[in-house]
Amino acid sequence: MNFKIKLLGLASLLIIAGCRKDLEKDVESEATEIQQETAHDFDKILKCNDYIITGDGNAFTTCYDNGCVYDPKGGNVFGNLVTYLIPKDFLFFQKHSGYIEKWDYEKLEAYVNRLSIEEFKKQFDIYVFLVDKKYLIPTPGYDSPYDFKEKYQTDLYQYQNNSWKKIDQLVSLQSGNEAMNWRDNFVLKKSNEISKAFFDKASKFKIDESWYRDYILPLESYEPSYNYAYSLKVSKDSTYVMERALNDMLIPLQKGDTLFLYHNKSLIGEKYTKNKMIPELKIVRVKGKYFIDGNIFDLENSISNKPGKYGFLVEEIE
């Protein structure tokens, strides 16, 4: 009896060891596959749909519905694709601020959609999330012509060094949100890396000492008891803006007679701006006077304060 038990135990150990070796081989081959270049050429389908701004405002995507749906007759022979364009230059949004009105990005989206594929490659890091056609099931009569199989794989490709390379993959279930969360977290991580690199560099930039002062912007409300004022302080050691629940640390970047102030972190409450690539505030110096403007100002409740050509003329406390 003991001899049989020992034989069974030995057999179990051999099976487990064999399975472990097979699993290690699968993982090794999968890792090798990810490092290889791909024969896929996504260039021709990069403009299959219009691009819209992402929820965080840091990138552009074809993400509504299923992105670019598998359509061999229309040129998409790959599967369902979602493409992201992440600006290589942190200052992309500031340089194209003329296309942005408050939080309305429609004109900026139109500008991006007019760009050629070659211009895409110059201005953006391009990522394609692909669910291969072999993981799709036809769904005639539904809003989307295809759905995912219960278990499917998403492959992530990046355009780099003049070719498309597979850089990651995820196996997930159709009933869960794992693939969507993985995708959103990846894009956010890449955007944050660009922001961090810029802020690390910008924190070392020098600005003219003439900007060092306190700026006060009072706004009158429809309700006299609700009159309020924004206080902005620019100093050698720190820059911040305050108004009741708002207390944001800022990073200044000078361009001639304009000081752009970017959101660094919120000390209390929630941040007022989603897109850290857009200046939270802007100060313009004109003939010794200072004007300030920004999307954070609550103008809907203000009765007498409207920005002029350069913004609001601010009171100064030197």
Short mmCIF file of C-alpha atoms in Angstrom, two decimals:
data_model
loop_
_atom_site.label_atom_id
_atom_site.label_comp_id
_atom_site.label_asym_id
_atom_site.label_seq_id
_atom_site.Cartn_x
_atom_site.Cartn_y
_atom_site.Cartn_z
CA MET A 1 0.00 0.00 0.00
CA ASN A 2 2.76 2.42 0.97
CA PHE A 3 4.62 1.53 -2.23
CA LYS A 4 1.55 2.46 -4.36
CA ILE A 5 1.16 5.79 -2.53
CA LYS A 6 4.82 6.59 -3.16
CA LEU A 7 4.42 5.78 -6.85
CA LEU A 8 1.35 8.02 -7.10
CA GLY A 9 3.20 10.82 -5.33
CA LEU A 10 6.17 10.49 -7.66
CA ALA A 11 3.90 10.49 -10.71
CA SER A 12 2.14 13.66 -9.47
CA LEU A 13 5.47 15.42 -9.00
CA LEU A 14 6.54 14.48 -12.51
CA ILE A 15 3.25 15.76 -13.98
CA ILE A 16 3.52 19.05 -12.07
CA ALA A 17 7.14 19.50 -13.14
CA GLY A 18 6.19 18.79 -16.76
CA CYS A 19 3.32 21.31 -16.65
CA ARG A 20 5.61 23.91 -15.09
CA LYS A 21 8.18 23.42 -17.87
CA ASP A 22 5.44 23.72 -20.52
CA LEU A 23 4.18 26.92 -18.87
CA GLU A 24 7.70 28.36 -18.75
CA LYS A 25 8.14 27.56 -22.43
CA ASP A 26 4.84 29.30 -23.25
CA VAL A 27 5.85 32.39 -21.26
CA GLU A 28 9.30 32.47 -22.90
CA SER A 29 7.87 32.13 -26.41
CA GLU A 30 5.24 34.79 -25.64
CA ALA A 31 7.89 37.21 -24.38
CA THR A 32 10.01 36.55 -27.47
CA GLU A 33 7.03 37.21 -29.71
CA ILE A 34 6.38 40.58 -28.07
CA GLN A 35 9.92 41.73 -28.79
CA GLN A 36 9.69 40.89 -32.50
CA GLU A 37 8.78 43.33 -35.24
CA THR A 38 5.45 42.71 -36.94
CA ALA A 39 4.54 42.40 -40.59
CA HIS A 40 1.40 44.44 -39.89
CA ASP A 41 1.27 47.83 -41.58
CA PHE A 42 -1.38 49.95 -39.88
CA ASP A 43 -0.62 53.11 -41.89
CA LYS A 44 -3.57 52.74 -44.24
CA ILE A 45 -6.13 52.45 -41.44
CA LEU A 46 -4.81 55.20 -39.12
CA LYS A 47 -7.44 57.56 -40.54
CA CYS A 48 -10.32 55.07 -40.75
CA ASN A 49 -12.22 57.13 -38.13
CA ASP A 50 -12.06 60.68 -36.83
CA TYR A 51 -10.02 61.28 -33.68
CA ILE A 52 -11.52 62.75 -30.52
CA ILE A 53 -9.89 63.99 -27.32
CA THR A 54 -9.55 61.46 -24.51
CA GLY A 55 -11.34 61.87 -21.18
CA ASP A 56 -8.18 63.16 -19.50
CA GLY A 57 -7.53 65.52 -22.39
CA ASN A 58 -3.95 64.33 -22.91
CA ALA A 59 -4.30 62.41 -26.18
CA PHE A 60 -6.52 61.69 -29.19
CA THR A 61 -8.27 58.41 -29.94
CA THR A 62 -10.67 56.56 -32.23
CA CYS A 63 -12.06 54.93 -29.09
CA TYR A 64 -15.80 55.57 -29.42
CA ASP A 65 -17.69 52.33 -30.05
CA ASN A 66 -15.00 49.76 -30.97
CA GLY A 67 -12.66 52.18 -32.68
CA CYS A 68 -11.96 51.00 -36.21
CA VAL A 69 -14.16 47.94 -36.69
CA TYR A 70 -13.01 44.93 -38.72
CA ASP A 71 -14.02 45.65 -42.32
CA PRO A 72 -11.99 43.80 -44.99
CA LYS A 73 -13.91 45.45 -47.85
CA GLY A 74 -13.15 48.88 -46.37
CA GLY A 75 -9.45 48.15 -45.93
CA ASN A 76 -9.30 46.95 -42.32
CA VAL A 77 -8.21 43.34 -42.68
CA PHE A 78 -6.76 43.10 -39.15
CA GLY A 79 -9.64 43.12 -36.66
CA ASN A 80 -11.00 45.71 -34.21
CA LEU A 81 -8.50 48.48 -33.56
CA VAL A 82 -8.37 51.41 -31.15
CA THR A 83 -5.66 53.95 -31.96
CA TYR A 84 -4.16 56.58 -29.66
CA LEU A 85 -2.13 59.64 -30.63
CA ILE A 86 -0.10 61.00 -27.70
CA PRO A 87 1.72 64.29 -28.39
CA LYS A 88 5.50 63.88 -28.29
CA ASP A 89 5.86 67.52 -27.29
CA PHE A 90 4.37 68.43 -23.91
CA LEU A 91 3.74 71.95 -25.25
CA PHE A 92 1.55 70.67 -28.12
CA PHE A 93 -1.66 71.91 -26.48
CA GLN A 94 -0.16 75.25 -25.51
CA LYS A 95 1.17 75.81 -29.04
CA HIS A 96 -2.27 75.05 -30.47
CA SER A 97 -4.26 76.85 -27.77
CA GLY A 98 -5.91 78.99 -30.45
CA TYR A 99 -8.01 75.93 -31.31
CA ILE A 100 -9.22 75.51 -27.70
CA GLU A 101 -12.16 77.43 -26.22
CA LYS A 102 -12.60 76.88 -22.50
CA TRP A 103 -12.86 73.06 -22.38
CA ASP A 104 -14.12 72.78 -25.98
CA TYR A 105 -11.64 70.83 -28.13
CA GLU A 106 -13.76 70.56 -31.27
CA LYS A 107 -11.56 72.90 -33.35
CA LEU A 108 -8.40 71.17 -32.12
CA GLU A 109 -9.88 67.79 -33.05
CA ALA A 110 -10.65 69.14 -36.52
CA TYR A 111 -7.05 70.33 -36.84
CA VAL A 112 -5.69 66.89 -35.85
CA ASN A 113 -8.02 65.12 -38.30
CA ARG A 114 -6.69 67.30 -41.13
CA LEU A 115 -3.12 66.12 -40.54
CA SER A 116 -1.58 63.56 -42.85
CA ILE A 117 -0.31 60.18 -41.69
CA GLU A 118 3.28 61.43 -42.04
CA GLU A 119 2.42 64.41 -39.83
CA PHE A 120 0.91 62.00 -37.30
CA LYS A 121 4.23 60.19 -37.12
CA LYS A 122 6.17 63.43 -36.60
CA GLN A 123 3.96 64.92 -33.89
CA PHE A 124 2.63 61.91 -31.97
CA ASP A 125 3.59 58.64 -30.38
CA ILE A 126 1.16 56.24 -32.06
CA TYR A 127 -0.26 53.17 -30.30
CA VAL A 128 -2.68 50.63 -31.79
CA PHE A 129 -4.63 48.17 -29.62
CA LEU A 130 -5.70 45.28 -31.86
CA VAL A 131 -8.15 42.48 -31.24
CA ASP A 132 -7.33 40.14 -34.12
CA LYS A 133 -10.20 39.02 -36.38
CA LYS A 134 -9.81 35.44 -35.11
CA TYR A 135 -11.21 36.61 -31.75
CA LEU A 136 -14.32 38.22 -33.30
CA ILE A 137 -17.83 36.84 -33.69
CA PRO A 138 -20.26 38.28 -36.30
CA THR A 139 -23.32 39.92 -34.72
CA PRO A 140 -25.66 40.82 -37.62
CA GLY A 141 -28.49 43.15 -36.68
CA TYR A 142 -26.62 44.74 -33.77
CA ASP A 143 -25.06 48.21 -33.55
CA SER A 144 -21.60 46.66 -33.81
CA PRO A 145 -21.13 44.04 -36.54
CA TYR A 146 -18.73 42.03 -34.38
CA ASP A 147 -18.34 41.06 -30.73
CA PHE A 148 -15.43 39.48 -28.90
CA LYS A 149 -15.23 35.80 -28.10
CA GLU A 150 -15.59 34.92 -24.42
CA LYS A 151 -11.80 34.78 -24.13
CA TYR A 152 -9.78 37.00 -26.42
CA GLN A 153 -6.39 38.67 -26.73
CA THR A 154 -5.54 42.33 -27.26
CA ASP A 155 -2.17 43.09 -28.87
CA LEU A 156 -0.51 46.47 -28.40
CA TYR A 157 1.60 47.91 -31.23
CA GLN A 158 3.70 51.06 -31.38
CA TYR A 159 5.10 52.88 -34.38
CA GLN A 160 8.83 53.30 -33.76
CA ASN A 161 11.95 53.50 -35.93
CA ASN A 162 9.91 53.49 -39.14
CA SER A 163 8.10 50.22 -38.40
CA TRP A 164 5.30 48.77 -36.30
CA LYS A 165 6.36 46.73 -33.29
CA LYS A 166 4.33 44.65 -30.90
CA ILE A 167 5.19 45.76 -27.37
CA ASP A 168 2.61 44.06 -25.15
CA GLN A 169 -0.48 41.85 -25.03
CA LEU A 170 -3.33 40.95 -22.70
CA VAL A 171 -5.66 37.97 -22.56
CA SER A 172 -9.03 38.85 -21.02
CA LEU A 173 -12.67 37.82 -20.79
CA GLN A 174 -15.41 39.41 -22.86
CA SER A 175 -17.58 39.84 -19.77
CA GLY A 176 -15.04 41.99 -17.89
CA ASN A 177 -13.44 45.44 -18.15
CA GLU A 178 -9.86 44.29 -17.79
CA ALA A 179 -8.86 45.10 -21.39
CA MET A 180 -10.37 48.60 -21.27
CA ASN A 181 -8.73 49.37 -17.91
CA TRP A 182 -5.39 48.05 -19.16
CA ARG A 183 -5.65 50.27 -22.23
CA ASP A 184 -6.67 53.40 -20.29
CA ASN A 185 -3.95 52.90 -17.67
CA PHE A 186 -1.30 52.45 -20.35
CA VAL A 187 -2.24 55.69 -22.15
CA LEU A 188 -2.41 57.60 -18.86
CA LYS A 189 1.00 56.25 -17.83
CA LYS A 190 2.59 57.35 -21.11
CA SER A 191 1.02 60.82 -20.84
CA ASN A 192 2.25 61.15 -17.25
CA GLU A 193 5.76 60.16 -18.30
CA ILE A 194 5.80 63.02 -20.84
CA SER A 195 4.43 65.42 -18.22
CA LYS A 196 6.96 64.36 -15.60
CA ALA A 197 9.88 64.73 -18.00
CA PHE A 198 8.72 68.24 -18.89
CA PHE A 199 8.09 69.33 -15.28
CA ASP A 200 11.45 67.97 -14.15
CA LYS A 201 13.06 70.12 -16.82
CA ALA A 202 10.78 73.16 -16.40
CA SER A 203 11.38 73.33 -12.66
CA LYS A 204 14.97 74.30 -13.46
CA PHE A 205 14.02 77.09 -15.88
CA LYS A 206 14.61 80.70 -14.78
CA ILE A 207 12.03 83.45 -15.05
CA ASP A 208 12.53 87.22 -14.77
CA GLU A 209 12.38 88.52 -11.22
CA SER A 210 9.83 91.10 -12.40
CA TRP A 211 7.22 88.30 -12.27
CA TYR A 212 7.79 87.82 -8.54
CA ARG A 213 4.74 89.43 -6.90
CA ASP A 214 1.23 88.81 -5.62
CA TYR A 215 -1.64 89.12 -8.09
CA ILE A 216 -5.23 89.65 -6.93
CA LEU A 217 -8.25 89.14 -9.18
CA PRO A 218 -11.56 90.10 -7.50
CA LEU A 219 -14.76 88.87 -9.14
CA GLU A 220 -18.19 90.24 -8.29
CA SER A 221 -21.09 87.84 -8.05
CA TYR A 222 -24.82 88.18 -8.62
CA GLU A 223 -25.07 87.61 -4.91
CA PRO A 224 -23.17 90.35 -3.01
CA SER A 225 -22.38 87.95 -0.20
CA TYR A 226 -20.64 85.65 -2.66
CA ASN A 227 -18.05 88.09 -4.01
CA TYR A 228 -14.73 86.31 -4.24
CA ALA A 229 -11.11 86.85 -5.28
CA TYR A 230 -8.38 84.73 -6.76
CA SER A 231 -4.95 85.17 -5.24
CA LEU A 232 -1.90 84.21 -7.25
CA LYS A 233 1.60 84.32 -5.84
CA VAL A 234 4.73 83.98 -7.96
CA SER A 235 8.00 83.80 -6.05
CA LYS A 236 11.46 82.34 -6.44
CA ASP A 237 10.62 79.39 -4.23
CA SER A 238 7.02 78.58 -5.18
CA THR A 239 4.02 79.53 -7.29
CA TYR A 240 0.41 78.90 -6.30
CA VAL A 241 -3.16 80.10 -6.81
CA MET A 242 -5.89 80.16 -4.16
CA GLU A 243 -9.65 80.78 -4.01
CA ARG A 244 -11.72 79.13 -1.28
CA ALA A 245 -11.53 75.39 -2.05
CA LEU A 246 -8.83 75.94 -4.68
CA ASN A 247 -5.17 75.76 -3.72
CA ASP A 248 -2.96 74.63 -6.58
CA MET A 249 0.80 74.54 -6.83
CA LEU A 250 1.95 75.71 -10.27
CA ILE A 251 5.08 75.55 -12.43
CA PRO A 252 5.93 78.74 -14.38
CA LEU A 253 7.30 78.80 -17.92
CA GLN A 254 8.23 82.16 -19.44
CA LYS A 255 7.93 82.94 -23.13
CA GLY A 256 8.87 86.58 -23.66
CA ASP A 257 6.24 88.77 -22.01
CA THR A 258 3.95 85.82 -21.24
CA LEU A 259 4.18 83.57 -18.19
CA PHE A 260 2.44 80.22 -18.57
CA LEU A 261 1.52 78.50 -15.30
CA TYR A 262 1.03 74.73 -15.42
CA HIS A 263 -0.77 72.62 -12.85
CA ASN A 264 1.64 70.74 -10.61
CA LYS A 265 -0.51 69.45 -7.76
CA SER A 266 -3.60 70.29 -5.71
CA LEU A 267 -3.00 70.95 -2.01
CA ILE A 268 -6.71 70.75 -1.15
CA GLY A 269 -9.78 69.62 -3.02
CA GLU A 270 -9.87 68.22 -6.54
CA LYS A 271 -7.76 69.55 -9.36
CA TYR A 272 -9.50 72.11 -11.55
CA THR A 273 -7.90 70.97 -14.77
CA LYS A 274 -7.83 67.46 -16.21
CA ASN A 275 -5.24 68.20 -18.88
CA LYS A 276 -1.89 69.04 -17.29
CA MET A 277 -0.56 69.88 -20.75
CA ILE A 278 -2.74 73.00 -20.92
CA PRO A 279 -1.60 76.01 -18.81
CA GLU A 280 -3.90 76.48 -15.84
CA LEU A 281 -3.23 80.22 -15.91
CA LYS A 282 -1.50 82.73 -18.15
CA ILE A 283 -0.07 86.14 -17.23
CA VAL A 284 0.64 88.66 -20.00
CA ARG A 285 2.75 91.76 -19.37
CA VAL A 286 1.83 94.79 -21.52
CA LYS A 287 3.50 98.19 -20.95
CA GLY A 288 4.12 97.49 -17.28
CA LYS A 289 0.60 96.20 -16.62
CA TYR A 290 -0.26 92.57 -15.94
CA PHE A 291 -3.22 90.65 -17.33
CA ILE A 292 -4.25 87.19 -16.22
CA ASP A 293 -6.52 84.60 -17.81
CA GLY A 294 -7.35 80.93 -17.37
CA ASN A 295 -10.04 78.26 -17.57
CA ILE A 296 -10.28 77.94 -13.80
CA PHE A 297 -12.07 81.26 -13.29
CA ASP A 298 -15.75 81.02 -12.37
CA LEU A 299 -17.22 83.58 -14.78
CA GLU A 300 -20.72 82.14 -14.95
CA ASN A 301 -21.55 83.73 -11.60
CA SER A 302 -19.69 86.99 -12.27
CA ILE A 303 -21.64 90.08 -13.30
CA SER A 304 -18.97 92.70 -13.93
CA ASN A 305 -15.76 90.93 -14.81
CA LYS A 306 -15.17 89.98 -18.41
CA PRO A 307 -11.72 89.37 -19.88
CA GLY A 308 -10.29 91.85 -22.34
CA LYS A 309 -7.86 91.26 -25.20
CA TYR A 310 -5.09 90.02 -22.90
CA GLY A 311 -7.27 88.78 -20.04
CA PHE A 312 -8.17 90.43 -16.75
CA LEU A 313 -6.24 93.48 -15.59
CA VAL A 314 -5.11 92.40 -12.13
CA GLU A 315 -4.39 94.24 -8.95
CA GLU A 316 -0.84 93.87 -7.72
CA ILE A 317 0.63 93.75 -4.25
CA GLU A 318 4.38 94.09 -4.51
#
